[in-house]
């Protein structure tokens, strides 16, 4: 089976490439913007005609699209997440290869959901930010293309390779800096959010399964269990061997609760955040208050921590029955193992 993988150098794409290369029945070609891609092509600026000519030459049986942007303004996100997918769909329609398309989507397409609920594929999407909007538009393009296509809506990926700027990556970096400098306290914000974490290697298995299946439409890929960020922080502290106290900034203004470890006095260490700064929060450090420039009083301890940065509110949990029934897929890797891998990479960072 010839597979064309787009975005092989990205966070998810690297693991998808490894999974596909491990299958002796797969002949893999990587297309991307980097020098190490088999074929260099920028979906955001390249024409559908140029991509069509390449598809006709390679004649893949499956096209997997892991490319996209997670940061930037609305224009940049639209260009890399929506226009790029439009190019892929149009090229596949023009091509005579008849390839199946596996599009990697995102749970941010759903937006906020009711706490305690599991989001199924038939939920009405209400994305809460430009990233989710751009990914949802891409999904709608795929579903309306008339192609043999499936969209995997991936919930919160975790594990090796987790970007340092992501919430879990910043949490690990905060802990590394605290341990390196002997700080006995961490102040963390945004820990009240609950997310469905799924290991990136399990995501790669799902992409592989979707490539081989005949399933179409949207399929959720998650663990099926929401985990509170403060519980993930507790697990990470245990994995890392961090014995300090983690203070939580979540809750009403002025609330400050020790959540992990034993309270320490100031003499045992300074309070640090994910960026190594005094009195900030790990999931979105406090921006300078305009009151400061006017000489008016502002107190970081009374600031409201930033929300989890995906526009999905306080809760997300996937209904993963479709993945089980149509792909034969279930998550295998526990969150503790994913966090251990995140910590290992953070601990090796200089």
C-alpha positions as YAML, in Angstrom:
chain: A
units: angstrom
residues:
- id: 1
  name: UNK
  ca: [0.00, 0.00, 0.00]
- id: 2
  name: UNK
  ca: [1.41, 3.36, -1.03]
- id: 3
  name: UNK
  ca: [0.79, 6.06, 1.54]
- id: 4
  name: UNK
  ca: [1.47, 9.75, 1.09]
- id: 5
  name: UNK
  ca: [1.99, 11.40, 4.49]
- id: 6
  name: UNK
  ca: [1.63, 15.16, 4.72]
- id: 7
  name: UNK
  ca: [3.13, 16.81, 7.81]
- id: 8
  name: UNK
  ca: [5.52, 14.02, 8.77]
- id: 9
  name: UNK
  ca: [7.69, 16.43, 10.80]
- id: 10
  name: UNK
  ca: [4.91, 17.63, 13.08]
- id: 11
  name: UNK
  ca: [4.14, 16.46, 16.60]
- id: 12
  name: UNK
  ca: [1.61, 13.83, 15.54]
- id: 13
  name: UNK
  ca: [3.07, 13.30, 12.07]
- id: 14
  name: UNK
  ca: [6.41, 12.01, 13.38]
- id: 15
  name: UNK
  ca: [4.71, 9.20, 15.25]
- id: 16
  name: UNK
  ca: [2.40, 8.43, 12.36]
- id: 17
  name: UNK
  ca: [5.46, 8.12, 10.13]
- id: 18
  name: UNK
  ca: [7.12, 5.72, 12.59]
- id: 19
  name: UNK
  ca: [3.96, 3.62, 12.80]
- id: 20
  name: UNK
  ca: [3.52, 3.40, 9.04]
- id: 21
  name: UNK
  ca: [7.21, 2.64, 8.44]
- id: 22
  name: UNK
  ca: [6.92, -0.27, 10.88]
- id: 23
  name: UNK
  ca: [4.31, -1.85, 8.60]
- id: 24
  name: UNK
  ca: [6.18, -3.85, 5.94]
- id: 25
  name: UNK
  ca: [3.15, -3.62, 3.64]
- id: 26
  name: UNK
  ca: [3.38, 0.19, 3.49]
- id: 27
  name: UNK
  ca: [5.45, 2.20, 1.03]
- id: 28
  name: UNK
  ca: [5.66, 5.66, 2.60]
- id: 29
  name: UNK
  ca: [6.32, 8.98, 0.90]
- id: 30
  name: UNK
  ca: [6.55, 12.13, 3.03]
- id: 31
  name: UNK
  ca: [5.46, 15.47, 1.63]
- id: 32
  name: UNK
  ca: [6.15, 18.68, 3.51]
- id: 33
  name: UNK
  ca: [7.86, 22.05, 3.72]
- id: 34
  name: UNK
  ca: [11.07, 20.82, 5.36]
- id: 35
  name: UNK
  ca: [14.31, 19.85, 3.67]
- id: 36
  name: UNK
  ca: [14.04, 16.29, 5.00]
- id: 37
  name: UNK
  ca: [10.71, 15.62, 3.29]
- id: 38
  name: UNK
  ca: [10.79, 13.24, 0.33]
- id: 39
  name: UNK
  ca: [8.97, 15.91, -1.66]
- id: 40
  name: UNK
  ca: [8.93, 19.61, -0.72]
- id: 41
  name: UNK
  ca: [5.53, 21.20, -1.09]
- id: 42
  name: UNK
  ca: [3.73, 23.92, 0.86]
- id: 43
  name: UNK
  ca: [-0.01, 23.21, 0.96]
- id: 44
  name: UNK
  ca: [-0.80, 26.75, 2.05]
- id: 45
  name: UNK
  ca: [0.76, 28.31, -1.07]
- id: 46
  name: UNK
  ca: [1.01, 25.46, -3.59]
- id: 47
  name: UNK
  ca: [-1.63, 25.01, -6.27]
- id: 48
  name: UNK
  ca: [-4.03, 22.05, -6.47]
- id: 49
  name: UNK
  ca: [-2.79, 21.46, -10.02]
- id: 50
  name: UNK
  ca: [0.82, 20.96, -8.91]
- id: 51
  name: UNK
  ca: [-0.28, 18.55, -6.18]
- id: 52
  name: UNK
  ca: [-2.50, 16.70, -8.66]
- id: 53
  name: UNK
  ca: [0.45, 16.08, -10.97]
- id: 54
  name: UNK
  ca: [2.42, 14.66, -8.06]
- id: 55
  name: UNK
  ca: [-0.47, 12.41, -7.00]
- id: 56
  name: UNK
  ca: [-0.81, 11.09, -10.53]
- id: 57
  name: UNK
  ca: [2.92, 10.31, -10.60]
- id: 58
  name: UNK
  ca: [3.10, 8.59, -7.19]
- id: 59
  name: UNK
  ca: [-0.40, 7.10, -7.28]
- id: 60
  name: UNK
  ca: [-0.88, 6.58, -3.54]
- id: 61
  name: UNK
  ca: [-3.70, 4.45, -2.20]
- id: 62
  name: UNK
  ca: [-3.99, 6.57, 0.97]
- id: 63
  name: UNK
  ca: [-3.21, 10.22, 1.73]
- id: 64
  name: UNK
  ca: [-2.77, 11.06, 5.42]
- id: 65
  name: UNK
  ca: [-2.84, 14.75, 6.34]
- id: 66
  name: UNK
  ca: [-1.22, 15.58, 9.68]
- id: 67
  name: UNK
  ca: [-0.17, 19.08, 8.63]
- id: 68
  name: UNK
  ca: [-1.49, 22.27, 10.16]
- id: 69
  name: UNK
  ca: [-0.83, 25.13, 12.55]
- id: 70
  name: UNK
  ca: [-1.87, 25.38, 16.20]
- id: 71
  name: UNK
  ca: [-0.74, 28.95, 16.83]
- id: 72
  name: UNK
  ca: [-1.04, 32.28, 15.09]
- id: 73
  name: UNK
  ca: [-3.72, 34.73, 14.09]
- id: 74
  name: UNK
  ca: [-6.95, 33.86, 12.36]
- id: 75
  name: UNK
  ca: [-5.50, 34.50, 8.91]
- id: 76
  name: UNK
  ca: [-2.50, 32.25, 9.44]
- id: 77
  name: UNK
  ca: [-4.59, 29.48, 11.00]
- id: 78
  name: UNK
  ca: [-7.06, 29.64, 8.11]
- id: 79
  name: UNK
  ca: [-4.27, 29.47, 5.57]
- id: 80
  name: UNK
  ca: [-2.53, 26.45, 7.12]
- id: 81
  name: UNK
  ca: [-5.56, 24.55, 8.43]
- id: 82
  name: UNK
  ca: [-8.35, 25.33, 5.97]
- id: 83
  name: UNK
  ca: [-6.89, 26.52, 2.68]
- id: 84
  name: UNK
  ca: [-4.30, 23.74, 2.83]
- id: 85
  name: UNK
  ca: [-7.01, 21.08, 3.22]
- id: 86
  name: UNK
  ca: [-8.98, 22.64, 0.37]
- id: 87
  name: UNK
  ca: [-5.88, 22.18, -1.79]
- id: 88
  name: UNK
  ca: [-5.62, 18.50, -0.80]
- id: 89
  name: UNK
  ca: [-9.30, 17.82, -1.50]
- id: 90
  name: UNK
  ca: [-9.27, 19.57, -4.86]
- id: 91
  name: UNK
  ca: [-6.07, 17.78, -5.93]
- id: 92
  name: UNK
  ca: [-7.54, 14.40, -4.97]
- id: 93
  name: UNK
  ca: [-10.74, 15.15, -6.91]
- id: 94
  name: UNK
  ca: [-8.71, 16.03, -10.01]
- id: 95
  name: UNK
  ca: [-6.33, 13.10, -9.68]
- id: 96
  name: UNK
  ca: [-6.95, 9.69, -11.10]
- id: 97
  name: UNK
  ca: [-5.30, 7.94, -8.15]
- id: 98
  name: UNK
  ca: [-8.56, 7.42, -6.24]
- id: 99
  name: UNK
  ca: [-6.72, 7.66, -2.92]
- id: 100
  name: UNK
  ca: [-8.46, 7.48, 0.43]
- id: 101
  name: UNK
  ca: [-7.97, 10.58, 2.64]
- id: 102
  name: UNK
  ca: [-7.31, 10.38, 6.37]
- id: 103
  name: UNK
  ca: [-7.55, 13.87, 7.85]
- id: 104
  name: UNK
  ca: [-6.31, 14.53, 11.39]
- id: 105
  name: UNK
  ca: [-8.80, 16.87, 13.05]
- id: 106
  name: UNK
  ca: [-9.01, 18.20, 16.58]
- id: 107
  name: UNK
  ca: [-11.42, 18.18, 19.51]
- id: 108
  name: UNK
  ca: [-11.25, 22.00, 19.54]
- id: 109
  name: UNK
  ca: [-13.77, 21.76, 16.69]
- id: 110
  name: UNK
  ca: [-16.42, 20.82, 19.26]
- id: 111
  name: UNK
  ca: [-15.81, 23.72, 21.61]
- id: 112
  name: UNK
  ca: [-17.08, 23.67, 25.22]
- id: 113
  name: UNK
  ca: [-19.21, 20.77, 26.40]
- id: 114
  name: UNK
  ca: [-21.37, 20.06, 29.41]
- id: 115
  name: UNK
  ca: [-19.30, 18.93, 32.44]
- id: 116
  name: UNK
  ca: [-19.76, 15.22, 33.04]
- id: 117
  name: UNK
  ca: [-20.80, 14.49, 29.46]
- id: 118
  name: UNK
  ca: [-19.04, 12.51, 26.75]
- id: 119
  name: UNK
  ca: [-18.93, 14.21, 23.35]
- id: 120
  name: UNK
  ca: [-20.01, 11.96, 20.49]
- id: 121
  name: UNK
  ca: [-19.42, 12.57, 16.81]
- id: 122
  name: UNK
  ca: [-22.98, 13.82, 16.25]
- id: 123
  name: UNK
  ca: [-22.56, 16.72, 18.69]
- id: 124
  name: UNK
  ca: [-23.12, 20.14, 17.16]
- id: 125
  name: UNK
  ca: [-19.68, 21.82, 16.88]
- id: 126
  name: UNK
  ca: [-19.33, 25.22, 18.53]
- id: 127
  name: UNK
  ca: [-15.61, 26.02, 18.45]
- id: 128
  name: UNK
  ca: [-14.52, 28.64, 20.95]
- id: 129
  name: UNK
  ca: [-11.62, 30.19, 19.05]
- id: 130
  name: UNK
  ca: [-10.03, 30.71, 15.62]
- id: 131
  name: UNK
  ca: [-8.03, 27.47, 15.81]
- id: 132
  name: UNK
  ca: [-11.14, 25.35, 16.32]
- id: 133
  name: UNK
  ca: [-12.98, 27.29, 13.62]
- id: 134
  name: UNK
  ca: [-10.18, 26.72, 11.10]
- id: 135
  name: UNK
  ca: [-10.06, 22.99, 11.87]
- id: 136
  name: UNK
  ca: [-13.84, 22.65, 11.70]
- id: 137
  name: UNK
  ca: [-13.88, 24.36, 8.31]
- id: 138
  name: UNK
  ca: [-11.29, 21.83, 7.13]
- id: 139
  name: UNK
  ca: [-13.44, 18.96, 8.39]
- id: 140
  name: UNK
  ca: [-16.48, 20.31, 6.55]
- id: 141
  name: UNK
  ca: [-14.44, 20.57, 3.36]
- id: 142
  name: UNK
  ca: [-13.36, 16.93, 3.69]
- id: 143
  name: UNK
  ca: [-16.86, 15.68, 4.48]
- id: 144
  name: UNK
  ca: [-18.35, 17.61, 1.57]
- id: 145
  name: UNK
  ca: [-15.68, 16.65, -0.94]
- id: 146
  name: UNK
  ca: [-17.24, 13.41, -2.12]
- id: 147
  name: UNK
  ca: [-13.95, 11.62, -1.49]
- id: 148
  name: UNK
  ca: [-13.39, 8.34, 0.33]
- id: 149
  name: UNK
  ca: [-12.40, 10.15, 3.52]
- id: 150
  name: UNK
  ca: [-12.37, 9.95, 7.29]
- id: 151
  name: UNK
  ca: [-11.63, 12.68, 9.86]
- id: 152
  name: UNK
  ca: [-10.08, 11.65, 13.16]
- id: 153
  name: UNK
  ca: [-10.97, 14.21, 15.82]
- id: 154
  name: UNK
  ca: [-8.04, 13.87, 18.19]
- id: 155
  name: UNK
  ca: [-8.62, 15.05, 21.75]
- id: 156
  name: UNK
  ca: [-5.65, 16.26, 23.87]
- id: 157
  name: UNK
  ca: [-2.50, 14.44, 22.68]
- id: 158
  name: UNK
  ca: [0.25, 13.77, 25.23]
- id: 159
  name: UNK
  ca: [3.46, 11.80, 25.51]
- id: 160
  name: UNK
  ca: [6.94, 12.06, 23.99]
- id: 161
  name: UNK
  ca: [7.47, 15.09, 21.80]
- id: 162
  name: UNK
  ca: [4.82, 17.15, 23.60]
- id: 163
  name: UNK
  ca: [5.55, 20.78, 22.68]
- id: 164
  name: UNK
  ca: [7.22, 22.72, 25.48]
- id: 165
  name: UNK
  ca: [4.68, 25.51, 25.01]
- id: 166
  name: UNK
  ca: [1.67, 23.27, 25.59]
- id: 167
  name: UNK
  ca: [0.02, 23.15, 29.05]
- id: 168
  name: UNK
  ca: [1.60, 19.81, 29.97]
- id: 169
  name: UNK
  ca: [4.92, 20.86, 28.46]
- id: 170
  name: UNK
  ca: [4.94, 24.09, 30.47]
- id: 171
  name: UNK
  ca: [4.02, 22.22, 33.62]
- id: 172
  name: UNK
  ca: [6.98, 19.87, 33.15]
- id: 173
  name: UNK
  ca: [9.29, 22.80, 32.43]
- id: 174
  name: UNK
  ca: [8.13, 24.58, 35.59]
- id: 175
  name: UNK
  ca: [8.93, 21.50, 37.63]
- id: 176
  name: UNK
  ca: [12.32, 21.07, 36.01]
- id: 177
  name: UNK
  ca: [13.30, 24.65, 36.78]
- id: 178
  name: UNK
  ca: [12.06, 24.37, 40.34]
- id: 179
  name: UNK
  ca: [14.07, 21.20, 40.96]
- id: 180
  name: UNK
  ca: [17.14, 22.61, 39.26]
- id: 181
  name: UNK
  ca: [17.15, 25.74, 41.41]
- id: 182
  name: UNK
  ca: [16.00, 24.06, 44.62]
- id: 183
  name: UNK
  ca: [12.72, 25.95, 44.79]
- id: 184
  name: UNK
  ca: [10.29, 24.40, 47.23]
- id: 185
  name: UNK
  ca: [7.06, 25.90, 45.86]
- id: 186
  name: UNK
  ca: [5.29, 26.16, 42.54]
- id: 187
  name: UNK
  ca: [2.27, 28.36, 41.91]
- id: 188
  name: UNK
  ca: [0.09, 26.91, 39.18]
- id: 189
  name: UNK
  ca: [-3.00, 28.30, 37.49]
- id: 190
  name: UNK
  ca: [-5.56, 26.84, 35.14]
- id: 191
  name: UNK
  ca: [-5.55, 23.46, 36.87]
- id: 192
  name: UNK
  ca: [-9.33, 23.24, 37.17]
- id: 193
  name: UNK
  ca: [-9.78, 22.36, 33.49]
- id: 194
  name: UNK
  ca: [-10.51, 18.72, 32.69]
- id: 195
  name: UNK
  ca: [-9.31, 17.25, 29.42]
- id: 196
  name: UNK
  ca: [-9.31, 13.89, 27.67]
- id: 197
  name: UNK
  ca: [-5.62, 13.06, 27.20]
- id: 198
  name: UNK
  ca: [-4.61, 10.42, 24.66]
- id: 199
  name: UNK
  ca: [-1.04, 9.31, 24.03]
- id: 200
  name: UNK
  ca: [0.35, 10.43, 20.68]
- id: 201
  name: UNK
  ca: [1.49, 6.87, 19.94]
- id: 202
  name: UNK
  ca: [-2.09, 5.68, 20.35]
- id: 203
  name: UNK
  ca: [-3.12, 8.45, 17.95]
- id: 204
  name: UNK
  ca: [-0.63, 7.08, 15.42]
- id: 205
  name: UNK
  ca: [-2.17, 3.62, 15.83]
- id: 206
  name: UNK
  ca: [-5.58, 5.13, 15.12]
- id: 207
  name: UNK
  ca: [-4.31, 6.80, 11.95]
- id: 208
  name: UNK
  ca: [-2.83, 3.49, 10.81]
- id: 209
  name: UNK
  ca: [-6.11, 1.69, 11.51]
- id: 210
  name: UNK
  ca: [-8.10, 4.37, 9.67]
- id: 211
  name: UNK
  ca: [-5.81, 4.02, 6.66]
- id: 212
  name: UNK
  ca: [-6.66, 0.33, 6.41]
- id: 213
  name: UNK
  ca: [-10.38, 0.64, 7.13]
- id: 214
  name: UNK
  ca: [-13.37, 1.64, 5.02]
- id: 215
  name: UNK
  ca: [-14.79, 3.91, 7.75]
- id: 216
  name: UNK
  ca: [-15.90, 7.37, 6.68]
- id: 217
  name: UNK
  ca: [-17.12, 10.50, 8.43]
- id: 218
  name: UNK
  ca: [-15.86, 11.74, 11.80]
- id: 219
  name: UNK
  ca: [-14.34, 9.47, 14.46]
- id: 220
  name: UNK
  ca: [-13.25, 10.62, 17.92]
- id: 221
  name: UNK
  ca: [-9.82, 9.59, 19.15]
- id: 222
  name: UNK
  ca: [-9.38, 9.96, 22.90]
- id: 223
  name: UNK
  ca: [-9.10, 8.01, 26.11]
- id: 224
  name: UNK
  ca: [-12.78, 8.36, 26.98]
- id: 225
  name: UNK
  ca: [-11.89, 9.80, 30.38]
- id: 226
  name: UNK
  ca: [-11.50, 13.43, 31.42]
- id: 227
  name: UNK
  ca: [-8.62, 14.18, 33.79]
- id: 228
  name: UNK
  ca: [-8.34, 17.32, 35.87]
- id: 229
  name: UNK
  ca: [-5.13, 19.23, 35.26]
- id: 230
  name: UNK
  ca: [-4.38, 19.32, 38.99]
- id: 231
  name: UNK
  ca: [-4.44, 15.50, 39.00]
- id: 232
  name: UNK
  ca: [-2.07, 15.45, 36.03]
- id: 233
  name: UNK
  ca: [0.19, 17.84, 37.96]
- id: 234
  name: UNK
  ca: [0.14, 15.51, 40.96]
- id: 235
  name: UNK
  ca: [1.09, 12.55, 38.78]
- id: 236
  name: UNK
  ca: [3.87, 14.51, 37.10]
- id: 237
  name: UNK
  ca: [5.25, 15.57, 40.49]
- id: 238
  name: UNK
  ca: [5.29, 11.95, 41.60]
- id: 239
  name: UNK
  ca: [6.98, 10.81, 38.38]
- id: 240
  name: UNK
  ca: [9.55, 13.59, 38.62]
- id: 241
  name: UNK
  ca: [10.23, 13.04, 42.32]
- id: 242
  name: UNK
  ca: [9.40, 16.66, 43.10]
- id: 243
  name: UNK
  ca: [8.90, 16.98, 46.85]
- id: 244
  name: UNK
  ca: [7.91, 20.63, 46.98]
- id: 245
  name: UNK
  ca: [4.47, 22.12, 47.45]
- id: 246
  name: UNK
  ca: [2.30, 22.97, 44.46]
- id: 247
  name: UNK
  ca: [-0.05, 25.87, 45.15]
- id: 248
  name: UNK
  ca: [-3.09, 26.24, 42.99]
- id: 249
  name: UNK
  ca: [-4.33, 29.62, 41.79]
- id: 250
  name: UNK
  ca: [-7.68, 28.30, 40.53]
- id: 251
  name: UNK
  ca: [-10.88, 29.36, 42.17]
- id: 252
  name: UNK
  ca: [-12.35, 32.67, 43.32]
- id: 253
  name: UNK
  ca: [-10.05, 35.70, 43.44]
- id: 254
  name: UNK
  ca: [-7.83, 35.48, 46.49]
- id: 255
  name: UNK
  ca: [-8.09, 31.71, 46.74]
- id: 256
  name: UNK
  ca: [-4.79, 29.91, 47.07]
- id: 257
  name: UNK
  ca: [-4.81, 26.25, 47.97]
- id: 258
  name: UNK
  ca: [-1.85, 23.90, 48.48]
- id: 259
  name: UNK
  ca: [-2.69, 20.90, 46.34]
- id: 260
  name: UNK
  ca: [0.35, 18.66, 46.29]
- id: 261
  name: UNK
  ca: [3.17, 18.02, 48.70]
- id: 262
  name: UNK
  ca: [3.64, 19.64, 52.06]
- id: 263
  name: UNK
  ca: [3.56, 23.40, 52.62]
- id: 264
  name: UNK
  ca: [7.00, 24.92, 52.75]
- id: 265
  name: UNK
  ca: [8.12, 28.19, 54.24]
- id: 266
  name: UNK
  ca: [9.56, 30.90, 52.01]
- id: 267
  name: UNK
  ca: [13.02, 30.03, 53.34]
- id: 268
  name: UNK
  ca: [12.87, 26.67, 51.58]
- id: 269
  name: UNK
  ca: [12.63, 28.18, 48.16]
- id: 270
  name: UNK
  ca: [11.11, 30.82, 45.95]
- id: 271
  name: UNK
  ca: [7.82, 30.48, 44.15]
- id: 272
  name: UNK
  ca: [8.25, 29.91, 40.44]
- id: 273
  name: UNK
  ca: [6.05, 29.44, 37.44]
- id: 274
  name: UNK
  ca: [6.35, 27.67, 34.12]
- id: 275
  name: UNK
  ca: [8.60, 30.40, 32.82]
- id: 276
  name: UNK
  ca: [10.73, 30.51, 35.96]
- id: 277
  name: UNK
  ca: [9.31, 33.86, 37.01]
- id: 278
  name: UNK
  ca: [8.10, 34.98, 40.43]
- id: 279
  name: UNK
  ca: [4.37, 34.48, 41.11]
- id: 280
  name: UNK
  ca: [2.88, 33.51, 37.80]
- id: 281
  name: UNK
  ca: [0.80, 30.59, 36.59]
- id: 282
  name: UNK
  ca: [1.74, 27.60, 34.51]
- id: 283
  name: UNK
  ca: [-1.07, 27.53, 31.96]
- id: 284
  name: UNK
  ca: [-0.98, 31.14, 30.87]
- id: 285
  name: UNK
  ca: [1.25, 33.58, 32.74]
- id: 286
  name: UNK
  ca: [-0.29, 36.82, 33.89]
- id: 287
  name: UNK
  ca: [0.03, 39.66, 31.47]
- id: 288
  name: UNK
  ca: [1.16, 43.06, 32.74]
- id: 289
  name: UNK
  ca: [-1.78, 44.84, 34.31]
- id: 290
  name: UNK
  ca: [-2.43, 48.28, 32.82]
- id: 291
  name: UNK
  ca: [-3.04, 49.51, 36.37]
- id: 292
  name: UNK
  ca: [0.67, 49.10, 37.07]
- id: 293
  name: UNK
  ca: [1.63, 51.72, 34.53]
- id: 294
  name: UNK
  ca: [-0.57, 54.21, 36.34]
- id: 295
  name: UNK
  ca: [0.96, 53.39, 39.71]
- id: 296
  name: UNK
  ca: [-2.18, 51.67, 40.98]
- id: 297
  name: UNK
  ca: [-2.06, 48.53, 43.11]
- id: 298
  name: UNK
  ca: [-2.34, 45.10, 41.50]
- id: 299
  name: UNK
  ca: [-1.75, 41.79, 43.30]
- id: 300
  name: UNK
  ca: [-0.82, 38.61, 41.36]
- id: 301
  name: UNK
  ca: [-2.24, 36.51, 44.17]
- id: 302
  name: UNK
  ca: [-5.67, 37.96, 43.39]
- id: 303
  name: UNK
  ca: [-5.45, 37.53, 39.63]
- id: 304
  name: UNK
  ca: [-7.63, 35.13, 37.69]
- id: 305
  name: UNK
  ca: [-5.58, 32.42, 35.96]
- id: 306
  name: UNK
  ca: [-5.87, 32.02, 32.21]
- id: 307
  name: UNK
  ca: [-8.18, 29.29, 30.91]
- id: 308
  name: UNK
  ca: [-6.93, 26.18, 29.18]
- id: 309
  name: UNK
  ca: [-5.88, 27.62, 25.80]
- id: 310
  name: UNK
  ca: [-8.07, 25.64, 23.38]
- id: 311
  name: UNK
  ca: [-11.38, 27.46, 23.60]
- id: 312
  name: UNK
  ca: [-13.11, 24.41, 25.05]
- id: 313
  name: UNK
  ca: [-14.00, 25.66, 28.51]
- id: 314
  name: UNK
  ca: [-13.62, 23.61, 31.65]
- id: 315
  name: UNK
  ca: [-14.49, 20.13, 30.37]
- id: 316
  name: UNK
  ca: [-13.92, 17.79, 27.43]
- id: 317
  name: UNK
  ca: [-14.34, 14.04, 27.31]
- id: 318
  name: UNK
  ca: [-14.61, 11.90, 24.20]
- id: 319
  name: UNK
  ca: [-17.15, 9.25, 23.43]
- id: 320
  name: UNK
  ca: [-14.82, 6.73, 21.77]
- id: 321
  name: UNK
  ca: [-17.28, 3.96, 20.94]
- id: 322
  name: UNK
  ca: [-17.15, 4.71, 17.21]
- id: 323
  name: UNK
  ca: [-13.38, 4.24, 17.14]
- id: 324
  name: UNK
  ca: [-13.80, 0.91, 18.91]
- id: 325
  name: UNK
  ca: [-16.60, -0.31, 16.67]
- id: 326
  name: UNK
  ca: [-15.40, 0.95, 13.28]
- id: 327
  name: UNK
  ca: [-11.62, 0.92, 13.63]
- id: 328
  name: UNK
  ca: [-11.12, -1.79, 16.24]
- id: 329
  name: UNK
  ca: [-9.08, 0.80, 18.13]
- id: 330
  name: UNK
  ca: [-8.70, 1.35, 21.85]
- id: 331
  name: UNK
  ca: [-6.14, 3.45, 23.72]
- id: 332
  name: UNK
  ca: [-3.36, 1.38, 25.28]
- id: 333
  name: UNK
  ca: [-0.99, 3.81, 26.96]
- id: 334
  name: UNK
  ca: [-1.91, 5.19, 30.37]
- id: 335
  name: UNK
  ca: [-1.56, 8.90, 31.15]
- id: 336
  name: UNK
  ca: [1.11, 8.17, 33.76]
- id: 337
  name: UNK
  ca: [3.36, 6.70, 31.06]
- id: 338
  name: UNK
  ca: [2.69, 9.70, 28.80]
- id: 339
  name: UNK
  ca: [3.61, 12.08, 31.62]
- id: 340
  name: UNK
  ca: [6.74, 10.08, 32.43]
- id: 341
  name: UNK
  ca: [7.88, 10.52, 28.83]
- id: 342
  name: UNK
  ca: [7.12, 14.24, 28.93]
- id: 343
  name: UNK
  ca: [9.15, 14.52, 32.13]
- id: 344
  name: UNK
  ca: [12.06, 12.55, 30.73]
- id: 345
  name: UNK
  ca: [12.38, 14.97, 27.84]
- id: 346
  name: UNK
  ca: [12.00, 18.02, 30.07]
- id: 347
  name: UNK
  ca: [14.59, 16.72, 32.55]
- id: 348
  name: UNK
  ca: [17.14, 16.32, 29.75]
- id: 349
  name: UNK
  ca: [16.63, 19.89, 28.58]
- id: 350
  name: UNK
  ca: [19.49, 22.25, 29.42]
...
